PDB file of N, CA, C and O in Angstrom:
ATOM      1  N   UNK A   1      37.417 -91.818  36.782  1.00  0.00           N
ATOM      2  CA  UNK A   1      37.122 -92.918  35.888  1.00  0.00           C
ATOM      3  C   UNK A   1      38.409 -93.706  35.652  1.00  0.00           C
ATOM      4  O   UNK A   1      39.453 -93.146  35.385  1.00  0.00           O
ATOM      5  N   UNK A   2      38.314 -95.000  35.759  1.00  0.00           N
ATOM      6  CA  UNK A   2      39.477 -95.865  35.554  1.00  0.00           C
ATOM      7  C   UNK A   2      39.561 -96.291  34.100  1.00  0.00           C
ATOM      8  O   UNK A   2      38.562 -96.564  33.459  1.00  0.00           O
ATOM      9  N   UNK A   3      40.801 -96.341  33.602  1.00  0.00           N
ATOM     10  CA  UNK A   3      41.063 -96.829  32.251  1.00  0.00           C
ATOM     11  C   UNK A   3      41.379 -98.312  32.296  1.00  0.00           C
ATOM     12  O   UNK A   3      42.004 -98.784  33.236  1.00  0.00           O
ATOM     13  N   UNK A   4      40.962 -98.995  31.252  1.00  0.00           N
ATOM     14  CA  UNK A   4      41.285-100.409  31.145  1.00  0.00           C
ATOM     15  C   UNK A   4      41.536-100.736  29.676  1.00  0.00           C
ATOM     16  O   UNK A   4      40.851-100.223  28.797  1.00  0.00           O
ATOM     17  N   UNK A   5      42.544-101.548  29.424  1.00  0.00           N
ATOM     18  CA  UNK A   5      42.869-101.990  28.078  1.00  0.00           C
ATOM     19  C   UNK A   5      42.387-103.419  27.901  1.00  0.00           C
ATOM     20  O   UNK A   5      42.735-104.295  28.691  1.00  0.00           O
ATOM     21  N   UNK A   6      41.604-103.634  26.852  1.00  0.00           N
ATOM     22  CA  UNK A   6      41.081-104.967  26.559  1.00  0.00           C
ATOM     23  C   UNK A   6      41.763-105.476  25.290  1.00  0.00           C
ATOM     24  O   UNK A   6      41.722-104.817  24.251  1.00  0.00           O
ATOM     25  N   UNK A   7      42.404-106.624  25.395  1.00  0.00           N
ATOM     26  CA  UNK A   7      42.941-107.285  24.209  1.00  0.00           C
ATOM     27  C   UNK A   7      41.937-108.364  23.812  1.00  0.00           C
ATOM     28  O   UNK A   7      41.189-108.861  24.649  1.00  0.00           O
ATOM     29  N   UNK A   8      41.900-108.682  22.555  1.00  0.00           N
ATOM     30  CA  UNK A   8      40.888-109.640  22.094  1.00  0.00           C
ATOM     31  C   UNK A   8      39.504-109.012  22.113  1.00  0.00           C
ATOM     32  O   UNK A   8      38.495-109.688  22.279  1.00  0.00           O
ATOM     33  N   UNK A   9      39.463-107.703  21.932  1.00  0.00           N
ATOM     34  CA  UNK A   9      38.226-106.941  22.093  1.00  0.00           C
ATOM     35  C   UNK A   9      37.147-107.263  21.070  1.00  0.00           C
ATOM     36  O   UNK A   9      35.972-107.037  21.319  1.00  0.00           O
ATOM     37  N   UNK A  10      37.528-107.805  19.925  1.00  0.00           N
ATOM     38  CA  UNK A  10      36.532-108.083  18.891  1.00  0.00           C
ATOM     39  C   UNK A  10      36.016-109.518  18.935  1.00  0.00           C
ATOM     40  O   UNK A  10      35.126-109.873  18.166  1.00  0.00           O
ATOM     41  N   UNK A  11      36.544-110.318  19.834  1.00  0.00           N
ATOM     42  CA  UNK A  11      36.067-111.694  19.983  1.00  0.00           C
ATOM     43  C   UNK A  11      34.799-111.744  20.816  1.00  0.00           C
ATOM     44  O   UNK A  11      34.327-110.735  21.354  1.00  0.00           O
ATOM     45  N   UNK A  12      34.249-112.913  20.946  1.00  0.00           N
ATOM     46  CA  UNK A  12      33.004-113.096  21.692  1.00  0.00           C
ATOM     47  C   UNK A  12      33.147-112.642  23.139  1.00  0.00           C
ATOM     48  O   UNK A  12      32.325-111.872  23.639  1.00  0.00           O
ATOM     49  N   UNK A  13      34.182-113.078  23.812  1.00  0.00           N
ATOM     50  CA  UNK A  13      34.404-112.701  25.208  1.00  0.00           C
ATOM     51  C   UNK A  13      34.750-111.216  25.322  1.00  0.00           C
ATOM     52  O   UNK A  13      34.242-110.512  26.202  1.00  0.00           O
ATOM     53  N   UNK A  14      35.600-110.729  24.433  1.00  0.00           N
ATOM     54  CA  UNK A  14      35.999-109.322  24.470  1.00  0.00           C
ATOM     55  C   UNK A  14      34.830-108.378  24.306  1.00  0.00           C
ATOM     56  O   UNK A  14      34.714-107.381  25.027  1.00  0.00           O
ATOM     57  N   UNK A  15      33.942-108.649  23.367  1.00  0.00           N
ATOM     58  CA  UNK A  15      32.763-107.785  23.161  1.00  0.00           C
ATOM     59  C   UNK A  15      31.861-107.788  24.387  1.00  0.00           C
ATOM     60  O   UNK A  15      31.356-106.747  24.805  1.00  0.00           O
ATOM     61  N   UNK A  16      31.674-108.951  24.996  1.00  0.00           N
ATOM     62  CA  UNK A  16      30.843-109.033  26.207  1.00  0.00           C
ATOM     63  C   UNK A  16      31.503-108.287  27.364  1.00  0.00           C
ATOM     64  O   UNK A  16      30.830-107.583  28.128  1.00  0.00           O
ATOM     65  N   UNK A  17      32.813-108.413  27.474  1.00  0.00           N
ATOM     66  CA  UNK A  17      33.549-107.728  28.539  1.00  0.00           C
ATOM     67  C   UNK A  17      33.458-106.212  28.371  1.00  0.00           C
ATOM     68  O   UNK A  17      33.200-105.487  29.336  1.00  0.00           O
ATOM     69  N   UNK A  18      33.656-105.734  27.159  1.00  0.00           N
ATOM     70  CA  UNK A  18      33.563-104.295  26.905  1.00  0.00           C
ATOM     71  C   UNK A  18      32.189-103.762  27.275  1.00  0.00           C
ATOM     72  O   UNK A  18      32.059-102.713  27.905  1.00  0.00           O
ATOM     73  N   UNK A  19      31.166-104.478  26.910  1.00  0.00           N
ATOM     74  CA  UNK A  19      29.791-104.064  27.232  1.00  0.00           C
ATOM     75  C   UNK A  19      29.613-103.900  28.739  1.00  0.00           C
ATOM     76  O   UNK A  19      29.066-102.901  29.218  1.00  0.00           O
ATOM     77  N   UNK A  20      30.109-104.854  29.509  1.00  0.00           N
ATOM     78  CA  UNK A  20      29.978-104.788  30.969  1.00  0.00           C
ATOM     79  C   UNK A  20      30.836-103.667  31.562  1.00  0.00           C
ATOM     80  O   UNK A  20      30.410-102.978  32.487  1.00  0.00           O
ATOM     81  N   UNK A  21      32.037-103.484  31.048  1.00  0.00           N
ATOM     82  CA  UNK A  21      32.913-102.427  31.554  1.00  0.00           C
ATOM     83  C   UNK A  21      32.326-101.043  31.295  1.00  0.00           C
ATOM     84  O   UNK A  21      32.403-100.156  32.147  1.00  0.00           O
ATOM     85  N   UNK A  22      31.734-100.852  30.118  1.00  0.00           N
ATOM     86  CA  UNK A  22      31.109 -99.566  29.811  1.00  0.00           C
ATOM     87  C   UNK A  22      29.922 -99.294  30.737  1.00  0.00           C
ATOM     88  O   UNK A  22      29.722 -98.158  31.172  1.00  0.00           O
ATOM     89  N   UNK A  23      29.154-100.326  31.058  1.00  0.00           N
ATOM     90  CA  UNK A  23      28.033-100.170  31.994  1.00  0.00           C
ATOM     91  C   UNK A  23      28.517 -99.736  33.375  1.00  0.00           C
ATOM     92  O   UNK A  23      27.810 -99.059  34.105  1.00  0.00           O
ATOM     93  N   UNK A  24      29.749-100.139  33.718  1.00  0.00           N
ATOM     94  CA  UNK A  24      30.322 -99.788  35.020  1.00  0.00           C
ATOM     95  C   UNK A  24      31.158 -98.509  34.952  1.00  0.00           C
ATOM     96  O   UNK A  24      31.895 -98.186  35.869  1.00  0.00           O
ATOM     97  N   UNK A  25      31.042 -97.786  33.834  1.00  0.00           N
ATOM     98  CA  UNK A  25      31.666 -96.471  33.642  1.00  0.00           C
ATOM     99  C   UNK A  25      33.182 -96.487  33.595  1.00  0.00           C
ATOM    100  O   UNK A  25      33.829 -95.534  34.021  1.00  0.00           O
ATOM    101  N   UNK A  26      33.771 -97.559  33.073  1.00  0.00           N
ATOM    102  CA  UNK A  26      35.203 -97.585  32.817  1.00  0.00           C
ATOM    103  C   UNK A  26      35.472 -96.883  31.490  1.00  0.00           C
ATOM    104  O   UNK A  26      34.622 -96.892  30.590  1.00  0.00           O
ATOM    105  N   UNK A  27      36.647 -96.279  31.361  1.00  0.00           N
ATOM    106  CA  UNK A  27      37.131 -95.802  30.068  1.00  0.00           C
ATOM    107  C   UNK A  27      37.787 -97.017  29.422  1.00  0.00           C
ATOM    108  O   UNK A  27      38.797 -97.505  29.915  1.00  0.00           O
ATOM    109  N   UNK A  28      37.186 -97.521  28.365  1.00  0.00           N
ATOM    110  CA  UNK A  28      37.657 -98.755  27.747  1.00  0.00           C
ATOM    111  C   UNK A  28      38.488 -98.442  26.498  1.00  0.00           C
ATOM    112  O   UNK A  28      38.053 -97.687  25.623  1.00  0.00           O
ATOM    113  N   UNK A  29      39.674 -99.006  26.456  1.00  0.00           N
ATOM    114  CA  UNK A  29      40.556 -98.940  25.302  1.00  0.00           C
ATOM    115  C   UNK A  29      40.737-100.362  24.799  1.00  0.00           C
ATOM    116  O   UNK A  29      40.728-101.308  25.589  1.00  0.00           O
ATOM    117  N   UNK A  30      40.885-100.501  23.485  1.00  0.00           N
ATOM    118  CA  UNK A  30      40.980-101.831  22.894  1.00  0.00           C
ATOM    119  C   UNK A  30      42.198-101.939  21.996  1.00  0.00           C
ATOM    120  O   UNK A  30      42.516-101.006  21.257  1.00  0.00           O
ATOM    121  N   UNK A  31      42.861-103.076  22.052  1.00  0.00           N
ATOM    122  CA  UNK A  31      43.937-103.401  21.132  1.00  0.00           C
ATOM    123  C   UNK A  31      43.365-104.384  20.127  1.00  0.00           C
ATOM    124  O   UNK A  31      42.858-105.444  20.501  1.00  0.00           O
ATOM    125  N   UNK A  32      43.420-104.011  18.851  1.00  0.00           N
ATOM    126  CA  UNK A  32      42.837-104.864  17.822  1.00  0.00           C
ATOM    127  C   UNK A  32      43.744-104.919  16.607  1.00  0.00           C
ATOM    128  O   UNK A  32      44.326-103.919  16.199  1.00  0.00           O
ATOM    129  N   UNK A  33      43.846-106.083  16.010  1.00  0.00           N
ATOM    130  CA  UNK A  33      44.625-106.239  14.783  1.00  0.00           C
ATOM    131  C   UNK A  33      43.764-105.951  13.550  1.00  0.00           C
ATOM    132  O   UNK A  33      44.277-105.872  12.447  1.00  0.00           O
ATOM    133  N   UNK A  34      42.484-105.765  13.759  1.00  0.00           N
ATOM    134  CA  UNK A  34      41.580-105.496  12.633  1.00  0.00           C
ATOM    135  C   UNK A  34      41.672-104.040  12.192  1.00  0.00           C
ATOM    136  O   UNK A  34      41.880-103.147  13.006  1.00  0.00           O
ATOM    137  N   UNK A  35      41.457-103.825  10.901  1.00  0.00           N
ATOM    138  CA  UNK A  35      41.527-102.496  10.316  1.00  0.00           C
ATOM    139  C   UNK A  35      40.468-101.560  10.902  1.00  0.00           C
ATOM    140  O   UNK A  35      40.770-100.478  11.368  1.00  0.00           O
ATOM    141  N   UNK A  36      39.220-101.956  10.872  1.00  0.00           N
ATOM    142  CA  UNK A  36      38.111-101.142  11.388  1.00  0.00           C
ATOM    143  C   UNK A  36      37.198-101.994  12.256  1.00  0.00           C
ATOM    144  O   UNK A  36      36.118-102.389  11.831  1.00  0.00           O
ATOM    145  N   UNK A  37      37.618-102.291  13.481  1.00  0.00           N
ATOM    146  CA  UNK A  37      36.794-103.152  14.332  1.00  0.00           C
ATOM    147  C   UNK A  37      35.476-102.484  14.693  1.00  0.00           C
ATOM    148  O   UNK A  37      35.418-101.268  14.882  1.00  0.00           O
ATOM    149  N   UNK A  38      34.435-103.266  14.751  1.00  0.00           N
ATOM    150  CA  UNK A  38      33.117-102.757  15.114  1.00  0.00           C
ATOM    151  C   UNK A  38      32.978-102.793  16.628  1.00  0.00           C
ATOM    152  O   UNK A  38      32.620-103.819  17.210  1.00  0.00           O
ATOM    153  N   UNK A  39      33.281-101.669  17.242  1.00  0.00           N
ATOM    154  CA  UNK A  39      33.187-101.530  18.690  1.00  0.00           C
ATOM    155  C   UNK A  39      32.402-100.274  18.999  1.00  0.00           C
ATOM    156  O   UNK A  39      32.294 -99.377  18.149  1.00  0.00           O
ATOM    157  N   UNK A  40      31.845-100.170  20.195  1.00  0.00           N
ATOM    158  CA  UNK A  40      31.090 -98.963  20.547  1.00  0.00           C
ATOM    159  C   UNK A  40      31.949 -97.702  20.352  1.00  0.00           C
ATOM    160  O   UNK A  40      33.176 -97.738  20.541  1.00  0.00           O
ATOM    161  N   UNK A  41      31.333 -96.594  19.984  1.00  0.00           N
ATOM    162  CA  UNK A  41      32.085 -95.369  19.680  1.00  0.00           C
ATOM    163  C   UNK A  41      32.885 -94.804  20.849  1.00  0.00           C
ATOM    164  O   UNK A  41      33.865 -94.091  20.635  1.00  0.00           O
ATOM    165  N   UNK A  42      32.505 -95.112  22.076  1.00  0.00           N
ATOM    166  CA  UNK A  42      33.221 -94.587  23.239  1.00  0.00           C
ATOM    167  C   UNK A  42      34.505 -95.360  23.552  1.00  0.00           C
ATOM    168  O   UNK A  42      35.276 -94.966  24.408  1.00  0.00           O
ATOM    169  N   UNK A  43      34.760 -96.450  22.830  1.00  0.00           N
ATOM    170  CA  UNK A  43      35.965 -97.245  23.017  1.00  0.00           C
ATOM    171  C   UNK A  43      37.084 -96.671  22.153  1.00  0.00           C
ATOM    172  O   UNK A  43      36.909 -96.469  20.945  1.00  0.00           O
ATOM    173  N   UNK A  44      38.231 -96.382  22.758  1.00  0.00           N
ATOM    174  CA  UNK A  44      39.391 -95.913  22.008  1.00  0.00           C
ATOM    175  C   UNK A  44      40.140 -97.138  21.497  1.00  0.00           C
ATOM    176  O   UNK A  44      40.480 -98.032  22.275  1.00  0.00           O
ATOM    177  N   UNK A  45      40.380 -97.168  20.199  1.00  0.00           N
ATOM    178  CA  UNK A  45      40.972 -98.348  19.563  1.00  0.00           C
ATOM    179  C   UNK A  45      42.438 -98.088  19.214  1.00  0.00           C
ATOM    180  O   UNK A  45      42.776 -97.062  18.625  1.00  0.00           O
ATOM    181  N   UNK A  46      43.272 -99.041  19.589  1.00  0.00           N
ATOM    182  CA  UNK A  46      44.688 -99.029  19.231  1.00  0.00           C
ATOM    183  C   UNK A  46      44.922-100.195  18.300  1.00  0.00           C
ATOM    184  O   UNK A  46      44.480-101.312  18.571  1.00  0.00           O
ATOM    185  N   UNK A  47      45.597 -99.950  17.213  1.00  0.00           N
ATOM    186  CA  UNK A  47      45.888-101.016  16.250  1.00  0.00           C
ATOM    187  C   UNK A  47      47.147-101.736  16.683  1.00  0.00           C
ATOM    188  O   UNK A  47      48.172-101.112  16.976  1.00  0.00           O
ATOM    189  N   UNK A  48      47.078-103.045  16.781  1.00  0.00           N
ATOM    190  CA  UNK A  48      48.228-103.825  17.182  1.00  0.00           C
ATOM    191  C   UNK A  48      47.952-105.305  17.142  1.00  0.00           C
ATOM    192  O   UNK A  48      46.862-105.738  16.788  1.00  0.00           O
ATOM    193  N   UNK A  49      48.962-106.068  17.538  1.00  0.00           N
ATOM    194  CA  UNK A  49      48.873-107.518  17.491  1.00  0.00           C
ATOM    195  C   UNK A  49      49.743-108.105  18.604  1.00  0.00           C
ATOM    196  O   UNK A  49      50.932-107.790  18.692  1.00  0.00           O
ATOM    197  N   UNK A  50      49.164-108.928  19.438  1.00  0.00           N
ATOM    198  CA  UNK A  50      49.917-109.529  20.544  1.00  0.00           C
ATOM    199  C   UNK A  50      50.954-110.544  20.070  1.00  0.00           C
ATOM    200  O   UNK A  50      51.949-110.768  20.746  1.00  0.00           O
ATOM    201  N   UNK A  51      50.733-111.144  18.913  1.00  0.00           N
ATOM    202  CA  UNK A  51      51.679-112.127  18.392  1.00  0.00           C
ATOM    203  C   UNK A  51      53.012-111.457  18.067  1.00  0.00           C
ATOM    204  O   UNK A  51      54.081-111.985  18.356  1.00  0.00           O
ATOM    205  N   UNK A  52      52.949-110.265  17.492  1.00  0.00           N
ATOM    206  CA  UNK A  52      54.166-109.552  17.098  1.00  0.00           C
ATOM    207  C   UNK A  52      54.531-108.431  18.072  1.00  0.00           C
ATOM    208  O   UNK A  52      55.543-107.764  17.887  1.00  0.00           O
ATOM    209  N   UNK A  53      53.703-108.213  19.080  1.00  0.00           N
ATOM    210  CA  UNK A  53      53.863-107.129  20.051  1.00  0.00           C
ATOM    211  C   UNK A  53      53.740-105.741  19.426  1.00  0.00           C
ATOM    212  O   UNK A  53      54.097-104.754  20.052  1.00  0.00           O
ATOM    213  N   UNK A  54      53.239-105.642  18.216  1.00  0.00           N
ATOM    214  CA  UNK A  54      53.086-104.331  17.595  1.00  0.00           C
ATOM    215  C   UNK A  54      51.909-103.592  18.231  1.00  0.00           C
ATOM    216  O   UNK A  54      50.864-104.170  18.491  1.00  0.00           O
ATOM    217  N   UNK A  55      52.126-102.322  18.514  1.00  0.00           N
ATOM    218  CA  UNK A  55      51.085-101.478  19.072  1.00  0.00           C
ATOM    219  C   UNK A  55      50.858-101.625  20.562  1.00  0.00           C
ATOM    220  O   UNK A  55      50.176-100.799  21.165  1.00  0.00           O
ATOM    221  N   UNK A  56      51.407-102.644  21.169  1.00  0.00           N
ATOM    222  CA  UNK A  56      51.140-102.908  22.580  1.00  0.00           C
ATOM    223  C   UNK A  56      51.717-101.820  23.488  1.00  0.00           C
ATOM    224  O   UNK A  56      51.037-101.335  24.395  1.00  0.00           O
ATOM    225  N   UNK A  57      52.941-101.408  23.238  1.00  0.00           N
ATOM    226  CA  UNK A  57      53.568-100.386  24.088  1.00  0.00           C
ATOM    227  C   UNK A  57      52.778 -99.082  24.015  1.00  0.00           C
ATOM    228  O   UNK A  57      52.494 -98.454  25.044  1.00  0.00           O
ATOM    229  N   UNK A  58      52.371 -98.682  22.817  1.00  0.00           N
ATOM    230  CA  UNK A  58      51.593 -97.461  22.658  1.00  0.00           C
ATOM    231  C   UNK A  58      50.257 -97.551  23.396  1.00  0.00           C
ATOM    232  O   UNK A  58      49.826 -96.618  24.062  1.00  0.00           O
ATOM    233  N   UNK A  59      49.605 -98.687  23.267  1.00  0.00           N
ATOM    234  CA  UNK A  59      48.307 -98.859  23.912  1.00  0.00           C
ATOM    235  C   UNK A  59      48.421 -98.823  25.435  1.00  0.00           C
ATOM    236  O   UNK A  59      47.597 -98.223  26.103  1.00  0.00           O
ATOM    237  N   UNK A  60      49.460 -99.429  25.979  1.00  0.00           N
ATOM    238  CA  UNK A  60      49.645 -99.451  27.426  1.00  0.00           C
ATOM    239  C   UNK A  60      50.017 -98.063  27.936  1.00  0.00           C
ATOM    240  O   UNK A  60      49.456 -97.589  28.932  1.00  0.00           O
ATOM    241  N   UNK A  61      50.924 -97.390  27.276  1.00  0.00           N
ATOM    242  CA  UNK A  61      51.356 -96.068  27.725  1.00  0.00           C
ATOM    243  C   UNK A  61      50.263 -95.016  27.571  1.00  0.00           C
ATOM    244  O   UNK A  61      50.193 -94.092  28.363  1.00  0.00           O
ATOM    245  N   UNK A  62      49.419 -95.150  26.571  1.00  0.00           N
ATOM    246  CA  UNK A  62      48.325 -94.199  26.378  1.00  0.00           C
ATOM    247  C   UNK A  62      47.105 -94.566  27.201  1.00  0.00           C
ATOM    248  O   UNK A  62      46.083 -93.913  27.126  1.00  0.00           O
ATOM    249  N   UNK A  63      47.212 -95.600  27.974  1.00  0.00           N
ATOM    250  CA  UNK A  63      46.098 -96.096  28.780  1.00  0.00           C
ATOM    251  C   UNK A  63      46.196 -95.598  30.221  1.00  0.00           C
ATOM    252  O   UNK A  63      45.427 -96.002  31.074  1.00  0.00           O
ATOM    253  N   UNK A  64      47.137 -94.723  30.523  1.00  0.00           N
ATOM    254  CA  UNK A  64      47.332 -94.218  31.890  1.00  0.00           C
ATOM    255  C   UNK A  64      46.183 -93.350  32.336  1.00  0.00           C
ATOM    256  O   UNK A  64      45.549 -92.692  31.615  1.00  0.00           O
TER     257      UNK A  64
END
């Protein structure tokens, strides 16, 4: 199973992308600045923000 990190996972495009990736049996990880994003339970969520680069290194390294 391949891992993939989705940024912008809680937006319109991100939610649609996650849905399609899960159907194709990817292990989906998400970077989100939201406290408790509403994403499917099989998605591993990393808290972070691309504007400040917070959480990005952890999400990428744990996405191996």
